[in-house]
mmCIF file of C-alpha atoms in Angstrom:
data_model
loop_
_atom_site.group_PDB
_atom_site.id
_atom_site.type_symbol
_atom_site.label_atom_id
_atom_site.label_comp_id
_atom_site.label_asym_id
_atom_site.label_seq_id
_atom_site.Cartn_x
_atom_site.Cartn_y
_atom_site.Cartn_z
ATOM 1 C CA MET A 11 -28.045 -25.412 -10.058
ATOM 2 C CA ARG A 12 -24.739 -26.728 -8.658
ATOM 3 C CA ALA A 13 -22.222 -24.755 -6.678
ATOM 4 C CA LEU A 14 -18.598 -25.478 -5.823
ATOM 5 C CA LEU A 15 -17.193 -24.660 -2.543
ATOM 6 C CA LEU A 16 -13.510 -24.661 -1.827
ATOM 7 C CA VAL A 17 -12.893 -25.166 1.935
ATOM 8 C CA ALA A 18 -9.631 -24.488 3.486
ATOM 9 C CA HIS A 19 -8.318 -24.291 7.114
ATOM 10 C CA GLY A 20 -7.658 -20.596 7.259
ATOM 11 C CA SER A 21 -4.512 -19.021 8.542
ATOM 12 C CA ARG A 22 -3.203 -16.085 10.703
ATOM 13 C CA ARG A 23 -1.148 -15.387 7.595
ATOM 14 C CA GLU A 24 -3.234 -13.415 5.446
ATOM 15 C CA GLU A 25 -1.104 -14.461 2.293
ATOM 16 C CA SER A 26 -2.188 -17.987 2.945
ATOM 17 C CA ASN A 27 -5.839 -16.930 2.893
ATOM 18 C CA GLN A 28 -5.226 -14.933 -0.209
ATOM 19 C CA GLU A 29 -3.950 -17.960 -1.831
ATOM 20 C CA VAL A 30 -7.118 -19.766 -1.248
ATOM 21 C CA ARG A 31 -9.129 -16.824 -2.584
ATOM 22 C CA GLU A 32 -7.082 -16.890 -5.707
ATOM 23 C CA LEU A 33 -7.346 -20.499 -6.244
ATOM 24 C CA ALA A 34 -11.190 -20.151 -5.812
ATOM 25 C CA GLU A 35 -11.043 -17.538 -8.385
ATOM 26 C CA ARG A 36 -9.052 -19.761 -10.729
ATOM 27 C CA LEU A 37 -11.645 -22.487 -10.298
ATOM 28 C CA ARG A 38 -14.386 -20.009 -11.096
ATOM 29 C CA ALA A 39 -12.673 -19.072 -14.273
ATOM 30 C CA GLY A 40 -11.811 -22.607 -15.310
ATOM 31 C CA SER A 41 -15.279 -24.005 -14.552
ATOM 32 C CA GLY A 42 -16.674 -23.081 -17.789
ATOM 33 C CA GLY A 43 -20.205 -22.442 -16.421
ATOM 34 C CA ARG A 44 -20.453 -25.973 -15.093
ATOM 35 C CA PHE A 45 -21.039 -24.522 -11.827
ATOM 36 C CA ALA A 46 -23.675 -21.706 -11.099
ATOM 37 C CA TRP A 47 -21.607 -20.359 -8.172
ATOM 38 C CA VAL A 48 -18.030 -20.981 -7.177
ATOM 39 C CA GLY A 49 -16.713 -19.836 -3.799
ATOM 40 C CA HIS A 50 -14.560 -20.501 -0.768
ATOM 41 C CA ALA A 51 -14.773 -21.009 3.045
ATOM 42 C CA PHE A 52 -12.441 -21.417 5.904
ATOM 43 C CA LEU A 53 -12.829 -23.460 9.064
ATOM 44 C CA GLU A 54 -10.932 -21.177 11.283
ATOM 45 C CA LEU A 55 -9.258 -17.784 11.463
ATOM 46 C CA ALA A 56 -10.835 -16.316 8.440
ATOM 47 C CA GLN A 57 -14.195 -15.724 6.764
ATOM 48 C CA PRO A 58 -16.598 -16.820 5.222
ATOM 49 C CA SER A 59 -17.420 -19.966 7.342
ATOM 50 C CA ILE A 60 -19.040 -22.875 5.575
ATOM 51 C CA PRO A 61 -22.623 -21.920 6.692
ATOM 52 C CA GLU A 62 -22.043 -18.312 5.402
ATOM 53 C CA ALA A 63 -20.840 -19.649 2.023
ATOM 54 C CA VAL A 64 -23.620 -22.000 1.850
ATOM 55 C CA ALA A 65 -26.015 -19.154 2.446
ATOM 56 C CA ALA A 66 -24.360 -17.117 -0.293
ATOM 57 C CA ALA A 67 -24.703 -20.140 -2.721
ATOM 58 C CA ALA A 68 -28.287 -20.607 -1.830
ATOM 59 C CA ALA A 69 -29.170 -16.811 -2.272
ATOM 60 C CA SER A 70 -27.574 -17.099 -5.716
ATOM 61 C CA GLY A 71 -29.992 -19.787 -6.580
ATOM 62 C CA ALA A 72 -27.783 -22.928 -6.175
ATOM 63 C CA ARG A 73 -29.659 -26.082 -4.735
ATOM 64 C CA GLU A 74 -26.569 -28.342 -4.738
ATOM 65 C CA VAL A 75 -23.228 -27.610 -3.223
ATOM 66 C CA LEU A 76 -20.117 -29.666 -3.750
ATOM 67 C CA VAL A 77 -17.480 -29.149 -0.949
ATOM 68 C CA LEU A 78 -13.925 -29.578 -2.080
ATOM 69 C CA PRO A 79 -11.752 -29.956 1.041
ATOM 70 C CA TYR A 80 -8.384 -28.221 0.504
ATOM 71 C CA PHE A 81 -6.601 -30.395 2.922
ATOM 72 C CA LEU A 82 -3.684 -33.006 2.633
ATOM 73 C CA SER A 83 -4.680 -35.629 5.175
ATOM 74 C CA ALA A 84 -7.742 -37.021 6.761
ATOM 75 C CA GLY A 85 -7.147 -35.318 10.208
ATOM 76 C CA ARG A 86 -9.688 -33.911 12.443
ATOM 77 C CA HIS A 87 -10.567 -30.983 10.302
ATOM 78 C CA VAL A 88 -11.492 -33.329 7.314
ATOM 79 C CA VAL A 89 -13.144 -36.203 9.468
ATOM 80 C CA LYS A 90 -14.957 -33.980 12.167
ATOM 81 C CA ASP A 91 -14.941 -30.225 11.587
ATOM 82 C CA ILE A 92 -16.098 -30.189 7.840
ATOM 83 C CA PRO A 93 -19.011 -32.579 8.520
ATOM 84 C CA GLU A 94 -20.100 -30.575 11.378
ATOM 85 C CA GLU A 95 -20.075 -27.245 9.556
ATOM 86 C CA VAL A 96 -21.844 -28.852 6.637
ATOM 87 C CA ALA A 97 -24.540 -30.127 9.208
ATOM 88 C CA THR A 98 -24.895 -26.632 10.600
ATOM 89 C CA ALA A 99 -25.300 -25.190 7.192
ATOM 90 C CA LEU A 100 -27.825 -27.963 6.293
ATOM 91 C CA ARG A 101 -29.879 -26.959 9.302
ATOM 92 C CA GLU A 102 -29.992 -23.287 8.170
ATOM 93 C CA HIS A 103 -30.744 -24.349 4.667
ATOM 94 C CA PRO A 104 -32.704 -27.495 4.526
ATOM 95 C CA GLU A 105 -33.617 -26.999 1.029
ATOM 96 C CA MET A 106 -29.874 -27.644 -0.144
ATOM 97 C CA ARG A 107 -28.091 -30.648 -1.090
ATOM 98 C CA ILE A 108 -24.472 -30.618 0.116
ATOM 99 C CA GLU A 109 -21.892 -33.344 -0.857
ATOM 100 C CA VAL A 110 -18.314 -33.507 0.304
ATOM 101 C CA ALA A 111 -15.693 -34.567 -2.346
ATOM 102 C CA PRO A 112 -12.500 -36.412 -1.211
ATOM 103 C CA TYR A 113 -9.943 -34.193 0.253
ATOM 104 C CA LEU A 114 -7.000 -32.866 -2.091
ATOM 105 C CA GLY A 115 -4.532 -35.460 -0.571
ATOM 106 C CA ALA A 116 -6.824 -38.316 -1.378
ATOM 107 C CA MET A 117 -7.594 -37.160 -4.977
ATOM 108 C CA ALA A 118 -6.462 -39.921 -7.337
ATOM 109 C CA GLY A 119 -4.675 -37.214 -9.533
ATOM 110 C CA VAL A 120 -2.420 -35.744 -6.835
ATOM 111 C CA SER A 121 0.446 -38.195 -7.636
ATOM 112 C CA ASP A 122 0.012 -37.405 -11.397
ATOM 113 C CA LEU A 123 0.254 -33.636 -10.616
ATOM 114 C CA LEU A 124 3.475 -34.268 -8.568
ATOM 115 C CA LEU A 125 5.035 -36.278 -11.068
ATOM 116 C CA ASP A 126 4.053 -34.003 -14.021
ATOM 117 C CA THR A 127 5.671 -31.092 -12.041
ATOM 118 C CA ALA A 128 8.803 -33.199 -11.341
ATOM 119 C CA VAL A 129 9.379 -34.153 -14.920
ATOM 120 C CA SER A 130 8.770 -30.768 -16.068
ATOM 121 C CA HIS A 131 11.096 -29.225 -13.516
ATOM 122 C CA SER A 132 14.210 -30.486 -14.698
ATOM 123 C CA PRO A 133 17.247 -29.972 -12.350
ATOM 124 C CA ALA A 134 19.483 -29.874 -15.277
ATOM 125 C CA ALA A 135 17.514 -27.048 -16.753
ATOM 126 C CA GLY A 136 17.647 -25.055 -13.608
ATOM 127 C CA MET B 28 21.031 -39.891 -11.824
ATOM 128 C CA ARG B 29 18.134 -37.931 -10.452
ATOM 129 C CA ALA B 30 16.257 -38.587 -7.301
ATOM 130 C CA LEU B 31 12.693 -37.423 -6.310
ATOM 131 C CA LEU B 32 12.057 -36.294 -2.743
ATOM 132 C CA LEU B 33 8.517 -35.692 -1.411
ATOM 133 C CA VAL B 34 8.864 -33.461 1.710
ATOM 134 C CA ALA B 35 5.809 -33.245 3.994
ATOM 135 C CA HIS B 36 5.446 -31.417 7.406
ATOM 136 C CA GLY B 37 4.857 -34.555 9.484
ATOM 137 C CA SER B 38 2.277 -35.315 12.103
ATOM 138 C CA ARG B 39 1.681 -36.596 15.374
ATOM 139 C CA ARG B 40 -1.172 -38.637 13.647
ATOM 140 C CA GLU B 41 0.770 -41.682 12.382
ATOM 141 C CA GLU B 42 -2.048 -42.176 9.579
ATOM 142 C CA SER B 43 -1.160 -38.869 8.204
ATOM 143 C CA ASN B 44 2.521 -39.712 8.009
ATOM 144 C CA GLN B 45 1.450 -43.038 6.484
ATOM 145 C CA GLU B 46 -0.443 -41.225 3.735
ATOM 146 C CA VAL B 47 2.742 -39.577 2.866
ATOM 147 C CA ARG B 48 4.633 -42.625 2.627
ATOM 148 C CA GLU B 49 1.998 -44.173 0.431
ATOM 149 C CA LEU B 50 1.940 -41.240 -1.652
ATOM 150 C CA ALA B 51 5.642 -41.522 -2.272
ATOM 151 C CA GLU B 52 5.189 -45.012 -3.119
ATOM 152 C CA ARG B 53 2.757 -44.021 -5.851
ATOM 153 C CA LEU B 54 5.255 -41.635 -7.131
ATOM 154 C CA ARG B 55 7.955 -44.382 -7.346
ATOM 155 C CA ALA B 56 5.505 -46.590 -9.051
ATOM 156 C CA GLY B 57 4.387 -44.038 -11.581
ATOM 157 C CA SER B 58 7.712 -42.560 -12.299
ATOM 158 C CA GLY B 59 8.392 -45.138 -14.824
ATOM 159 C CA GLY B 60 12.154 -45.182 -14.176
ATOM 160 C CA ARG B 61 12.657 -41.503 -14.798
ATOM 161 C CA PHE B 62 14.072 -41.204 -11.251
ATOM 162 C CA ALA B 63 16.747 -43.456 -9.905
ATOM 163 C CA TRP B 64 15.423 -42.974 -6.399
ATOM 164 C CA VAL B 65 12.097 -41.747 -5.110
ATOM 165 C CA GLY B 66 11.641 -41.138 -1.334
ATOM 166 C CA HIS B 67 10.073 -38.986 1.292
ATOM 167 C CA ALA B 68 11.091 -36.727 4.172
ATOM 168 C CA PHE B 69 9.403 -34.942 6.923
ATOM 169 C CA LEU B 70 10.270 -31.620 8.695
ATOM 170 C CA GLU B 71 9.055 -32.407 11.951
ATOM 171 C CA LEU B 72 7.457 -35.135 14.208
ATOM 172 C CA ALA B 73 8.522 -38.025 11.836
ATOM 173 C CA GLN B 74 11.599 -39.534 10.150
ATOM 174 C CA PRO B 75 13.508 -39.307 7.879
ATOM 175 C CA SER B 76 14.655 -35.730 7.806
ATOM 176 C CA ILE B 77 15.643 -33.984 4.431
ATOM 177 C CA PRO B 78 19.455 -34.533 5.233
ATOM 178 C CA GLU B 79 18.760 -38.270 6.097
ATOM 179 C CA ALA B 80 16.709 -38.794 3.013
ATOM 180 C CA VAL B 81 19.349 -37.067 0.826
ATOM 181 C CA ALA B 82 21.930 -39.169 2.263
ATOM 182 C CA ALA B 83 19.909 -42.259 1.214
ATOM 183 C CA ALA B 84 19.570 -40.679 -2.157
ATOM 184 C CA ALA B 85 23.308 -40.313 -2.392
ATOM 185 C CA ALA B 86 24.201 -43.709 -1.270
ATOM 186 C CA SER B 87 21.823 -45.172 -4.121
ATOM 187 C CA GLY B 88 23.979 -43.231 -6.521
ATOM 188 C CA ALA B 89 21.797 -40.112 -7.391
ATOM 189 C CA ARG B 90 23.693 -36.897 -7.744
ATOM 190 C CA GLU B 91 20.645 -34.636 -8.323
ATOM 191 C CA VAL B 92 17.597 -34.391 -5.979
ATOM 192 C CA LEU B 93 14.466 -32.765 -6.886
ATOM 193 C CA VAL B 94 12.456 -31.768 -3.760
ATOM 194 C CA LEU B 95 8.653 -31.767 -4.062
ATOM 195 C CA PRO B 96 7.196 -29.667 -1.058
ATOM 196 C CA TYR B 97 3.866 -31.241 -0.102
ATOM 197 C CA PHE B 98 2.454 -27.997 1.386
ATOM 198 C CA LEU B 99 -0.523 -25.799 0.589
ATOM 199 C CA SER B 100 0.768 -22.411 1.130
ATOM 200 C CA ALA B 101 4.043 -20.581 1.216
ATOM 201 C CA GLY B 102 4.321 -20.337 5.005
ATOM 202 C CA ARG B 103 7.389 -20.596 7.165
ATOM 203 C CA HIS B 104 7.763 -24.180 6.450
ATOM 204 C CA VAL B 105 8.085 -23.631 2.597
ATOM 205 C CA VAL B 106 9.964 -20.301 2.747
ATOM 206 C CA LYS B 107 12.382 -20.915 5.699
ATOM 207 C CA ASP B 108 12.516 -24.441 6.944
ATOM 208 C CA ILE B 109 12.790 -26.491 3.700
ATOM 209 C CA PRO B 110 15.656 -24.210 2.323
ATOM 210 C CA GLU B 111 17.447 -24.515 5.714
ATOM 211 C CA GLU B 112 17.237 -28.284 5.699
ATOM 212 C CA VAL B 113 18.398 -28.492 2.064
ATOM 213 C CA ALA B 114 21.395 -26.247 2.920
ATOM 214 C CA THR B 115 22.170 -28.755 5.883
ATOM 215 C CA ALA B 116 21.970 -31.686 3.252
ATOM 216 C CA LEU B 117 24.190 -29.925 1.003
ATOM 217 C CA ARG B 118 26.808 -29.190 3.597
ATOM 218 C CA GLU B 119 26.884 -32.988 4.367
ATOM 219 C CA HIS B 120 26.871 -33.889 0.715
ATOM 220 C CA PRO B 121 28.479 -31.197 -1.258
ATOM 221 C CA GLU B 122 28.642 -33.399 -4.181
ATOM 222 C CA MET B 123 24.829 -33.347 -4.655
ATOM 223 C CA ARG B 124 22.664 -30.827 -6.555
ATOM 224 C CA ILE B 125 19.420 -30.224 -4.981
ATOM 225 C CA GLU B 126 16.551 -28.226 -6.440
ATOM 226 C CA VAL B 127 13.306 -27.223 -4.970
ATOM 227 C CA ALA B 128 10.126 -27.492 -7.017
ATOM 228 C CA PRO B 129 7.075 -25.215 -6.375
ATOM 229 C CA TYR B 130 5.007 -26.421 -3.414
ATOM 230 C CA LEU B 131 1.873 -28.267 -4.232
ATOM 231 C CA GLY B 132 -0.489 -25.365 -3.648
ATOM 232 C CA ALA B 133 1.602 -23.389 -6.176
ATOM 233 C CA MET B 134 1.613 -26.061 -8.823
ATOM 234 C CA ALA B 135 -0.122 -24.756 -11.971
ATOM 235 C CA GLY B 136 -2.249 -28.031 -12.220
ATOM 236 C CA VAL B 137 -3.778 -27.900 -8.797
ATOM 237 C CA SER B 138 -6.886 -26.058 -10.003
ATOM 238 C CA ASP B 139 -7.447 -28.413 -12.862
ATOM 239 C CA LEU B 140 -7.130 -31.411 -10.417
ATOM 240 C CA LEU B 141 -9.861 -29.788 -8.204
ATOM 241 C CA LEU B 142 -11.992 -29.129 -11.162
ATOM 242 C CA ASP B 143 -11.638 -32.469 -12.728
ATOM 243 C CA THR B 144 -12.466 -34.003 -9.171
ATOM 244 C CA ALA B 145 -15.475 -31.683 -8.862
ATOM 245 C CA VAL B 146 -16.848 -32.489 -12.417
ATOM 246 C CA SER B 147 -16.513 -36.384 -12.013
ATOM 247 C CA HIS B 148 -18.054 -36.163 -8.489
ATOM 248 C CA SER B 149 -21.527 -35.302 -9.454
ATOM 249 C CA PRO B 150 -23.694 -34.612 -6.586
ATOM 250 C CA ALA B 151 -26.626 -36.070 -8.688
ATOM 251 C CA ALA B 152 -24.902 -39.255 -8.787
ATOM 252 C CA GLY B 153 -24.279 -39.451 -5.102
#
C-alpha cells in the first residue's frame, strides 16, 4: 500500500499553510485511489512533521511513502532537511519504505505548466 | 508583440538563481514563437529586476508583458512586491501593457503535475 506525502516548508502565515493543506486535499481527490493515503507535512513552523505524517501513513496500513517536496530550488531544505527528517521517520518506522521524488522546481513538467498558463492567460483577453 | 517574464524571488545561493535562468530558457525554447521575448527577473538578491526586464522586453519591440510569478504562496512578494515593481516598470514604460498571471502555487495544473510525477515515480521501481 502506497502513500503520498506532500512536504512544504511551513510558514508563519497561516494562509500559506492552508494552501498546502488544500493542495494535499486536491491530490487526495485527484489520486483516484492510486494511493492508499495522501497527506501533507511541514519542515518548520507548522504541523505535522515528516515523522508524524509517516506515522499516520503507517497507522493507515501504508508500507511505502513517496515524498513530494513542494519546493522551487535545491536549497538546504531539499538537500539536507528533508533527507534528515526522512531518516528520523525511518528510525521510528523501519518497516516503511520511503522515497523522495524530485522537488517541484525540478519536475520535468513545470515549464509546460507555466507555458500552458501563459498561453491560456492572454493579455488581450484581460 | 507579447513578452513572457518569469519572476522569482532571487537567492543568495547562485545555483538557485541559475535554476530560474535555465527555466526561463526552457520556456523560451518551448514557447514555439508564441512570445516575441521570454525572460526572467528577480525581486531581490539577483538581477535583472522587473523594471529592467520590462525595459529589455520593450527594447525588443514587445508591447505586452505577461508576468509569471514563480512563487508557491500568496505571501507579501506576490501580493505587494510584484505589483509595486510592475507599477514602477509601467511608470518608466507607459506604452507597455503588463499583466500578472496566477502564481505557480495557484495554477490549476499544479496538482496534476504533482500527481503525474507521483504516479510515474513508482517506489517499487526505485
